[in-house]
Amino acid sequence: SQYQYVKNFERENFLLPETYIVVRVDGRGFHRFSKFYNFEKPNDVRALNVINKAAEGVFRSVQDIFMAYGDSDEYSFAFDRSSNLFERREAKLVSTVVSTFTAHYISAWASQFDEPLKPEHLPTFDGRAVCYPNLKVLRDYFAWRQVDCHINNLYNTTFWTLVLKGGLSTQEAEQRLCGTLSSDKNEILFSEFGINYNNESEMFKKGTTIVWEEPLVGTGQSGEEPSARQVQRMAKKRSKIALQLLHVDIIRDQFWGRFGPNLA
Amino acid sequence: SQYQYVKNFERENFLLPETYIVVRVDGRGFHRFSKFYNFEKPNDVRALNVINKAAEGVFRSVQDIFMAYGDSDEYSFAFDRSSNLFERREAKLVSTVVSTFTAHYISAWASQFDEPLKPEHLPTFDGRAVCYPNLKVLRDYFAWRQVDCHINNLYNTTFWTLVLKGGLSTQEAEQRLCGTLSSDKNEILFSEFGINYNNESEMFKKGTTIVWEEPLVGTGQSGEEPSARQVQRMAKKRSKIALQLLHVDIIRDQFWGRFGPNLA
Amino acid sequence: SQYQYVKNFERENFLLPETYIVVRVDGRGFHRFSKFYNFEKPNDVRALNVINKAAEGVFRSVQDIFMAYGDSDEYSFAFDRSSNLFERREAKLVSTVVSTFTAHYISAWASQFDEPLKPEHLPTFDGRAVCYPNLKVLRDYFAWRQVDCHINNLYNTTFWTLVLKGGLSTQEAEQRLCGTLSSDKNEILFSEFGINYNNESEMFKKGTTIVWEEPLVGTGQSGEEPSARQVQRMAKKRSKIALQLLHVDIIRDQFWGRFGPNLA
Amino acid sequence: SQYQYVKNFERENFLLPETYIVVRVDGRGFHRFSKFYNFEKPNDVRALNVINKAAEGVFRSVQDIFMAYGDSDEYSFAFDRSSNLFERREAKLVSTVVSTFTAHYISAWASQFDEPLKPEHLPTFDGRAVCYPNLKVLRDYFAWRQVDCHINNLYNTTFWTLVLKGGLSTQEAEQRLCGTLSSDKNEILFSEFGINYNNESEMFKKGTTIVWEEPLVGTGQSGEEPSARQVQRMAKKRSKIALQLLHVDIIRDQFWGRFGPNLA
Ligand SMILES: Nc1nc2c(ncn2[C@H]2C[C@H](O)[C@@H](COP(=O)(O)OP(=O)(O)OP(=O)(O)O)O2)c(=O)[nH]1
Ligand SMILES: Nc1nc2c(ncn2[C@H]2C[C@H](O)[C@@H](COP(=O)(O)OP(=O)(O)OP(=O)(O)O)O2)c(=O)[nH]1
Ligand SMILES: Nc1nc2c(ncn2[C@H]2C[C@H](O)[C@@H](COP(=O)(O)OP(=O)(O)OP(=O)(O)O)O2)c(=O)[nH]1
Ligand SMILES: Nc1nc2c(ncn2[C@H]2C[C@H](O)[C@@H](COP(=O)(O)OP(=O)(O)OP(=O)(O)O)O2)c(=O)[nH]1
Ligand SMILES: O=P(O)(O)OP(=O)(O)OP(=O)(O)O
Ligand SMILES: O=P(O)(O)OP(=O)(O)OP(=O)(O)O
Ligand SMILES: O=P(O)(O)OP(=O)(O)OP(=O)(O)O
Ligand SMILES: O=P(O)(O)OP(=O)(O)OP(=O)(O)O
Ligand SMILES: [Mg+2]
Ligand SMILES: [Mg+2]
Ligand SMILES: [Mg+2]
Ligand SMILES: [Mg+2]
Ligand SMILES: [Mg+2]
Ligand SMILES: [Mg+2]
Ligand SMILES: [Mg+2]
Ligand SMILES: [Mg+2]
Ligand SMILES: [Mg+2]
Ligand SMILES: [Mg+2]
Ligand SMILES: [Mg+2]
Ligand SMILES: [Mg+2]
């Protein structure tokens, strides 16, 4: 029609080829959301189960992802360096991941929570795509997220122990922890509450890393845009291969030796 | 941490100030999705009710939207020219709208469909943001979408009438309509099936336009980033003001005189 | 060749249609450059003549420019809202303007300066493109530059009068002017040196604005990419139409009524 | 001033960190330009000397360049992967290189050509920046340019030999070469004109590669924005270190082993 020219105002951002695309999603206002649905403090296993299922949903239904990592209300998905999904169009990639993540989060909710979601308090997520040009910076990206998980979890664990077991008000706990080092928090937990932080759940301390059980040969890693038929076949294949949910150190070399991207 | 430098790889796209931002979402693979859940052909009122509720959800929970228009599996949201939502960061805007839309779509499903959503067949949407620098091109944008709705609906109505009432196979119907003009399709409907296209449901022919019942003074139209407090107050205000769902011509001047953006 | 794929790494930024593109160039390190070639202080007429010729060169050889404004070591060029020059590719536009400007600056040098340019001290310019979505912000852009010209010129005039006629050191002059208002500077000039700032050269006070002598109908304003032949014909036409160099107020309405872009 | 808000319409494109930035400049309309100044065919040594000097000028005055390659009317400059020049702002980088290149081209002209440049026929260049995320694609980039040089030069050499020595019209020469392979062109040169293409000038066949005579330790390769003082000191240092102009194969490993970027 005479109006079609308005489509020319669309601007695409094609993400730089041969870089690792990472899409990170993060819960919007989960401070409030977690309060509203009475998440356990500092970590609610049900909530983590839900978000892990959401991540699995993305992993299975969006092509070319080789690794995901998440904790708290966030998840990061790393795409093959050679992925040409949606021609690497940024808005398509981000919106598809965010929408798929949201859908699966809601879909998985009832399996973990008795209280159903209320229309005025639905979980939503923002998303962004970032390019990392080589494996070193990609590894540093995941290290950044895992260190963040560790720092937050140690803080939250100590904070809520002080409040729930130590009887401090939240303000008092905050003040108590102000300026403390990691070693101080470990010490508080151990000497005052007999808690050895090392014995806490690995999922809480390390977050969750998702990888394929076996390498996904020929299911979307190629550079060419696959046909609709191929996409469906690959989707089916992906739906059958098992995923591994790990709670391990992803900073050190060992993980990357086993699960890192094929660099050929 | 030593890894924080990786955050510097994030690139923001700040959408040009003083332009109308339009975010359009579109169902991913709704051809298959509508088949799987047995949508009525050519238009399923339940499905349109669900998508309209999803749009209402976005309208109410995302600031600075003054108008939305949708049909089939898509919806477009227009933001105030002066909006400074998320500092006009593209990925934030797109991902927030898409996630909120997806969440409300799923949330509204059960009110219209008996069959619950299956985890392997969840509704998901892609999204994009486009800037329109003046009211003329913005109007042309919405005209483009409404003309598209009209063309598709006339085609689909005639196609499915030929199939469902005329006994043609889908291939035969396709061939029959190949190369026909609008007038031809109107004629087929009228002379062969006694259907006057003008009497079809306005929602099918015109799509759905959403506007505020009363102008939203002081609830987010200003250029400054509002405080968390203000955001909440405005959200509350927005949740009380009624929305209008219209099925009207949005190409001609009349609509824009009444509901167009305040140009002061 | 097998290497051609590297061209796919090029990213184009297509500037938003229907907005006024402004390209601003600014001398790199002209503080040093003006010292090296002993520019007169605060304003060197020869240098302004050279930069004005450079701007004329751009005006004539780059299509779709309807207005330029410059002072000191900078110039801004405004393109027709509907220009489709280089498909509105940012790097092409900026680099072409900057290169043409640099070439003409050097070419015009000898007509104004006896001392030839030295290879170790050549004039160079940076450049950038900015989109302005409507006439109000475009006018505000030029107002911004003209106010800047005024502020700098009043400061520089007073500063160098204090130094050259008042015998102050540059440090003393700086301190003397620290915190002064426009009115204070006018007063210093008048009461201490008998200089009425209003009587200073209009070129110094207002900068230089370039417009076509007569409207350029059919010489590049259309949306379509013109043929090589047309481009040449238009270039010839442009080379014959006279340019006006004005030293006038471009903030008030009067200028825009006469020389503003055709809004049809 | 009240108008300063217009600066917020400027959009920066920060080029992805840890990638090799290549800026390529190319003469605008050099088909015409070379005709106007009667360049020798197919290769004018004077013109190549001028463009090589222009490249040297850029190499010396713009920081963080470790390699340049050029032929015909184009030159490519590769920046250190870790360069933070202009915070990696695209428009600054491109415009600075293009302006500096243009200035030095004009400045060097008189040393090679008797006929001075005419104001209506000045040399100008466009420019663009491209990011290459690893050494493989960077090498492929330069291979692409050198293969292009070879193909063009073999064609042009044969074409102009057919015209100038073989007495063909340009149209006849074009037809004669239509569809021919490299081997055919070599054969024509050899059997019809006794010319062994291998004996042609290396500069024509291989183009020109510029590298530093000795590694530039501590003169701008670091990530931090250097102080004005440091920049000047480095500039001085750069002005003293010799440059090497090579006419060698840059596709094979040997070159990169000796002159490739420090990957530490
Ligand atoms: N009690 C509890 N809270 C959790 C759990 N997981 C996440 N949260 C809460 C703690 C934080 O307040 C919040 C995540 O922090 P964010 O920095 O993402 O902030 P938030 O989502 O509120 O704001 P945002 O919209 O992301 O800027 O979610 C959990 O398992 N238990
Ligand atoms: N039967 C039926 N189908 C509908 C209805 N609304 C939408 N659809 C179907 C018809 C189209 O096949 C599809 C929308 O067309 P699209 O161009 O968006 O294609 P689709 O979503 O399949 O692919 P996409 O992922 O958007 O490229 O949704 C409805 O009310 N009834
Ligand atoms: N004496 C004298 N100096 C002038 C004249 N026109 C411009 N200049 C000098 C004064 C300023 O130091 C300089 C322009 O200021 P800028 O802000 O553009 O600074 P500059 O070019 O040094 O640095 P930049 O590379 O633009 O960041 O040029 C003139 O007519 N006479
Ligand atoms: N006779 C002669 N011509 C040369 C020499 N070096 C370059 N040229 C000419 C041959 C080509 O026509 C032209 C370079 O080709 P381009 O593809 O860059 O085309 P041109 O610059 O005309 O157009 P453009 O503005 O880059 O699209 O310059 C030379 O040494 N001798
Ligand atoms: O969301 P966070 O906490 O990671 O912090 P950010 O990414 O700097 O903020 P934003 O979500 O606004 O990009
Ligand atoms: O999705 P459509 O049908 O509007 O078509 P498009 O926008 O051109 O395609 P895409 O979804 O790939 O941007
Ligand atoms: O160059 P200036 O003085 O106008 O200042 P800026 O534009 O803010 O700085 P830059 O040249 O670095 O864009
Ligand atoms: O300039 P060329 O010949 O390398 O070709 P291009 O780069 O594809 O064209 P443009 O200069 O328009 O980017
Ligand atoms: Mg955030
Ligand atoms: Mg969050
Ligand atoms: Mg979070
Ligand atoms: Mg689409
Ligand atoms: Mg769809
Ligand atoms: Mg659709
Ligand atoms: Mg500047
Ligand atoms: Mg300057
Ligand atoms: Mg300046
Ligand atoms: Mg080109
Ligand atoms: Mg050229
Ligand atoms: Mg060329």
CSV table of N, CA, C and O in Angstrom, one decimal, chain B residues 148-208:
chain,number,residue,atom,x,y,z
B,148,ASP,N,-3.3,-3.2,6.2
B,148,ASP,CA,-2.8,-4.6,6.2
B,148,ASP,C,-3.9,-5.5,6.8
B,148,ASP,O,-4.2,-6.6,6.3
B,149,CYS,N,-4.4,-5.1,7.9
B,149,CYS,CA,-5.5,-5.8,8.6
B,149,CYS,C,-6.7,-6.0,7.6
B,149,CYS,O,-7.2,-7.1,7.4
B,150,HIS,N,-7.1,-5.0,6.9
B,150,HIS,CA,-8.2,-5.0,6.0
B,150,HIS,C,-7.9,-6.0,4.9
B,150,HIS,O,-8.7,-6.9,4.6
B,151,ILE,N,-6.8,-5.9,4.2
B,151,ILE,CA,-6.4,-6.8,3.1
B,151,ILE,C,-6.4,-8.2,3.5
B,151,ILE,O,-7.0,-9.1,2.9
B,152,ASN,N,-5.7,-8.5,4.6
B,152,ASN,CA,-5.7,-9.9,5.1
B,152,ASN,C,-7.0,-10.4,5.5
B,152,ASN,O,-7.4,-11.5,5.2
B,153,ASN,N,-7.8,-9.6,6.1
B,153,ASN,CA,-9.1,-10.1,6.6
B,153,ASN,C,-10.1,-10.3,5.4
B,153,ASN,O,-10.8,-11.3,5.4
B,154,LEU,N,-10.1,-9.4,4.4
B,154,LEU,CA,-10.9,-9.7,3.3
B,154,LEU,C,-10.5,-11.0,2.6
B,154,LEU,O,-11.3,-11.8,2.2
B,155,TYR,N,-9.2,-11.1,2.4
B,155,TYR,CA,-8.7,-12.3,1.8
B,155,TYR,C,-9.1,-13.6,2.6
B,155,TYR,O,-9.7,-14.5,2.1
B,156,ASN,N,-8.8,-13.5,3.9
B,156,ASN,CA,-9.0,-14.7,4.7
B,156,ASN,C,-10.5,-15.0,4.8
B,156,ASN,O,-10.9,-16.2,4.8
B,157,THR,N,-11.4,-14.0,4.9
B,157,THR,CA,-12.8,-14.2,5.0
B,157,THR,C,-13.3,-14.9,3.7
B,157,THR,O,-14.0,-15.9,3.8
B,158,THR,N,-12.8,-14.4,2.5
B,158,THR,CA,-13.3,-15.0,1.3
B,158,THR,C,-12.7,-16.4,1.2
B,158,THR,O,-13.4,-17.4,0.8
B,159,PHE,N,-11.4,-16.6,1.5
B,159,PHE,CA,-10.8,-17.9,1.4
B,159,PHE,C,-11.5,-18.9,2.2
B,159,PHE,O,-11.9,-20.0,1.7
B,160,TRP,N,-11.8,-18.6,3.5
B,160,TRP,CA,-12.4,-19.6,4.3
B,160,TRP,C,-13.9,-19.8,4.0
B,160,TRP,O,-14.4,-20.9,4.3
B,161,THR,N,-14.5,-18.8,3.5
B,161,THR,CA,-15.9,-19.0,3.0
B,161,THR,C,-15.9,-20.0,1.8
B,161,THR,O,-16.8,-20.9,1.8
B,162,LEU,N,-15.0,-19.8,0.9
B,162,LEU,CA,-14.9,-20.7,-0.2
B,162,LEU,C,-14.6,-22.1,0.2
B,162,LEU,O,-15.2,-23.1,-0.3
B,163,VAL,N,-13.8,-22.3,1.2
B,163,VAL,CA,-13.4,-23.6,1.7
B,163,VAL,C,-14.6,-24.2,2.6
B,163,VAL,O,-15.0,-25.3,2.3
B,164,LEU,N,-15.0,-23.4,3.6
B,164,LEU,CA,-15.9,-24.0,4.6
B,164,LEU,C,-17.3,-24.0,4.1
B,164,LEU,O,-18.1,-25.0,4.4
B,165,LYS,N,-17.7,-23.0,3.3
B,165,LYS,CA,-19.1,-23.0,2.8
B,165,LYS,C,-19.2,-23.5,1.3
B,165,LYS,O,-20.2,-24.0,0.9
B,166,GLY,N,-18.1,-23.2,0.6
B,166,GLY,CA,-18.1,-23.5,-0.8
B,166,GLY,C,-17.6,-24.8,-1.2
B,166,GLY,O,-17.7,-25.3,-2.3
B,167,GLY,N,-17.0,-25.5,-0.2
B,167,GLY,CA,-16.6,-26.9,-0.4
B,167,GLY,C,-15.3,-27.0,-1.2
B,167,GLY,O,-14.9,-28.1,-1.7
B,168,LEU,N,-14.6,-25.9,-1.5
B,168,LEU,CA,-13.3,-25.9,-2.2
B,168,LEU,C,-12.2,-26.5,-1.3
B,168,LEU,O,-12.3,-26.4,-0.1
B,169,SER,N,-11.3,-27.1,-1.9
B,169,SER,CA,-10.1,-27.5,-1.1
B,169,SER,C,-9.3,-26.2,-0.9
B,169,SER,O,-9.5,-25.1,-1.6
B,170,THR,N,-8.3,-26.2,0.0
B,170,THR,CA,-7.6,-25.0,0.3
B,170,THR,C,-6.8,-24.6,-1.0
B,170,THR,O,-6.7,-23.4,-1.3
B,171,GLN,N,-6.3,-25.6,-1.7
B,171,GLN,CA,-5.6,-25.2,-2.9
B,171,GLN,C,-6.5,-24.6,-4.0
B,171,GLN,O,-6.1,-23.6,-4.6
B,172,GLU,N,-7.7,-25.2,-4.1
B,172,GLU,CA,-8.6,-24.6,-5.1
B,172,GLU,C,-9.0,-23.2,-4.7
B,172,GLU,O,-9.0,-22.3,-5.5
B,173,ALA,N,-9.2,-22.9,-3.4
B,173,ALA,CA,-9.5,-21.6,-2.9
B,173,ALA,C,-8.4,-20.6,-3.2
B,173,ALA,O,-8.6,-19.5,-3.7
B,174,GLU,N,-7.2,-21.1,-3.0
B,174,GLU,CA,-6.0,-20.2,-3.2
B,174,GLU,C,-6.0,-19.8,-4.7
B,174,GLU,O,-5.8,-18.6,-5.0
B,175,GLN,N,-6.2,-20.8,-5.6
B,175,GLN,CA,-6.1,-20.5,-7.0
B,175,GLN,C,-7.2,-19.6,-7.4
B,175,GLN,O,-7.0,-18.7,-8.2
B,176,ARG,N,-8.4,-19.8,-6.9
B,176,ARG,CA,-9.6,-19.0,-7.2
B,176,ARG,C,-9.3,-17.6,-6.9
B,176,ARG,O,-9.7,-16.7,-7.7
B,177,LEU,N,-8.6,-17.3,-5.8
B,177,LEU,CA,-8.4,-15.9,-5.4
B,177,LEU,C,-7.1,-15.3,-6.0
B,177,LEU,O,-6.9,-14.1,-5.9
B,178,CYS,N,-6.3,-16.1,-6.6
B,178,CYS,CA,-5.1,-15.6,-7.2
B,178,CYS,C,-5.4,-14.5,-8.2
B,178,CYS,O,-6.1,-14.7,-9.2
B,179,GLY,N,-4.8,-13.3,-8.0
B,179,GLY,CA,-5.0,-12.2,-8.9
B,179,GLY,C,-6.3,-11.4,-8.8
B,179,GLY,O,-6.5,-10.5,-9.5
B,180,THR,N,-7.1,-11.8,-7.8
B,180,THR,CA,-8.4,-11.0,-7.7
B,180,THR,C,-8.1,-9.7,-6.9
B,180,THR,O,-7.2,-9.6,-6.1
B,181,LEU,N,-9.0,-8.7,-7.3
B,181,LEU,CA,-9.0,-7.4,-6.6
B,181,LEU,C,-10.0,-7.5,-5.4
B,181,LEU,O,-10.7,-8.5,-5.2
B,182,SER,N,-9.9,-6.5,-4.6
B,182,SER,CA,-10.8,-6.4,-3.4
B,182,SER,C,-12.3,-6.5,-3.9
B,182,SER,O,-13.1,-7.2,-3.3
B,183,SER,N,-12.6,-5.8,-5.0
B,183,SER,CA,-14.0,-5.8,-5.5
B,183,SER,C,-14.4,-7.2,-5.9
B,183,SER,O,-15.5,-7.6,-5.7
B,184,ASP,N,-13.4,-8.0,-6.5
B,184,ASP,CA,-13.8,-9.3,-6.8
B,184,ASP,C,-14.1,-10.2,-5.6
B,184,ASP,O,-15.1,-11.0,-5.6
B,185,LYS,N,-13.4,-10.0,-4.5
B,185,LYS,CA,-13.6,-10.8,-3.3
B,185,LYS,C,-14.9,-10.4,-2.7
B,185,LYS,O,-15.7,-11.2,-2.3
B,186,ASN,N,-15.2,-9.1,-2.7
B,186,ASN,CA,-16.5,-8.6,-2.2
B,186,ASN,C,-17.6,-9.3,-3.0
B,186,ASN,O,-18.7,-9.7,-2.5
B,187,GLU,N,-17.4,-9.3,-4.3
B,187,GLU,CA,-18.4,-9.9,-5.2
B,187,GLU,C,-18.6,-11.4,-5.0
B,187,GLU,O,-19.8,-11.9,-4.9
B,188,ILE,N,-17.5,-12.1,-4.8
B,188,ILE,CA,-17.6,-13.5,-4.6
B,188,ILE,C,-18.5,-13.8,-3.3
B,188,ILE,O,-19.4,-14.6,-3.3
B,189,LEU,N,-18.1,-13.0,-2.2
B,189,LEU,CA,-18.8,-13.2,-1.0
B,189,LEU,C,-20.3,-12.9,-1.1
B,189,LEU,O,-21.2,-13.7,-0.7
B,190,PHE,N,-20.6,-11.8,-1.9
B,190,PHE,CA,-22.0,-11.4,-2.0
B,190,PHE,C,-22.8,-12.3,-2.9
B,190,PHE,O,-23.8,-12.9,-2.5
B,191,SER,N,-22.3,-12.5,-4.1
B,191,SER,CA,-23.1,-13.2,-5.1
B,191,SER,C,-23.1,-14.7,-4.9
B,191,SER,O,-24.2,-15.3,-5.2
B,192,GLU,N,-22.1,-15.2,-4.4
B,192,GLU,CA,-22.1,-16.7,-4.2
B,192,GLU,C,-22.5,-17.2,-2.8
B,192,GLU,O,-23.0,-18.3,-2.7
B,193,PHE,N,-22.3,-16.3,-1.8
B,193,PHE,CA,-22.7,-16.7,-0.5
B,193,PHE,C,-23.6,-15.8,0.3
B,193,PHE,O,-23.9,-16.0,1.4
B,194,GLY,N,-24.1,-14.8,-0.4
B,194,GLY,CA,-25.0,-13.8,0.2
B,194,GLY,C,-24.4,-13.1,1.4
B,194,GLY,O,-25.1,-12.6,2.3
B,195,ILE,N,-23.1,-13.0,1.4
B,195,ILE,CA,-22.4,-12.3,2.6
B,195,ILE,C,-22.1,-10.9,2.1
B,195,ILE,O,-21.4,-10.7,1.2
B,196,ASN,N,-22.5,-9.9,2.9
B,196,ASN,CA,-22.1,-8.5,2.7
B,196,ASN,C,-20.9,-8.3,3.6
B,196,ASN,O,-21.1,-8.2,4.8
B,197,TYR,N,-19.8,-8.1,3.0
B,197,TYR,CA,-18.5,-8.0,3.8
B,197,TYR,C,-18.7,-6.8,4.8
B,197,TYR,O,-18.1,-6.9,5.9
B,198,ASN,N,-19.4,-5.7,4.4
B,198,ASN,CA,-19.6,-4.6,5.3
B,198,ASN,C,-20.2,-5.0,6.6
B,198,ASN,O,-20.1,-4.3,7.6
B,199,ASN,N,-21.0,-6.0,6.6
B,199,ASN,CA,-21.7,-6.4,7.8
B,199,ASN,C,-20.8,-7.3,8.7
B,199,ASN,O,-21.3,-7.7,9.8
B,200,GLU,N,-19.7,-7.7,8.3
B,200,GLU,CA,-18.8,-8.5,9.2
B,200,GLU,C,-18.4,-7.7,10.4
B,200,GLU,O,-18.6,-6.4,10.5
B,201,SER,N,-18.0,-8.4,11.4
B,201,SER,CA,-17.6,-7.7,12.7
B,201,SER,C,-16.6,-6.6,12.5
B,201,SER,O,-15.6,-6.8,11.8
B,202,GLU,N,-16.9,-5.5,13.2
B,202,GLU,CA,-15.9,-4.4,13.1
B,202,GLU,C,-14.6,-4.8,13.6
B,202,GLU,O,-13.5,-4.3,13.1
B,203,MET,N,-14.5,-5.6,14.7
B,203,MET,CA,-13.2,-6.0,15.2
B,203,MET,C,-12.4,-6.7,14.2
B,203,MET,O,-11.2,-6.5,14.1
B,204,PHE,N,-13.1,-7.6,13.4
B,204,PHE,CA,-12.3,-8.3,12.3
B,204,PHE,C,-11.8,-7.3,11.2
B,204,PHE,O,-10.7,-7.4,10.7
B,205,LYS,N,-12.7,-6.4,10.8
B,205,LYS,CA,-12.4,-5.6,9.7
B,205,LYS,C,-11.4,-4.4,10.0
B,205,LYS,O,-10.6,-4.1,9.2
B,206,LYS,N,-11.6,-3.9,11.2
B,206,LYS,CA,-10.8,-2.7,11.6
B,206,LYS,C,-9.7,-3.0,12.6
B,206,LYS,O,-8.9,-2.1,12.9
B,207,GLY,N,-9.6,-4.1,13.2
B,207,GLY,CA,-8.7,-4.4,14.2
B,207,GLY,C,-9.1,-3.7,15.5
B,207,GLY,O,-10.2,-3.1,15.6
B,208,THR,N,-8.2,-3.6,16.5
B,208,THR,CA,-8.6,-3.0,17.8
B,208,THR,C,-7.6,-1.9,18.1
B,208,THR,O,-6.4,-2.1,18.0
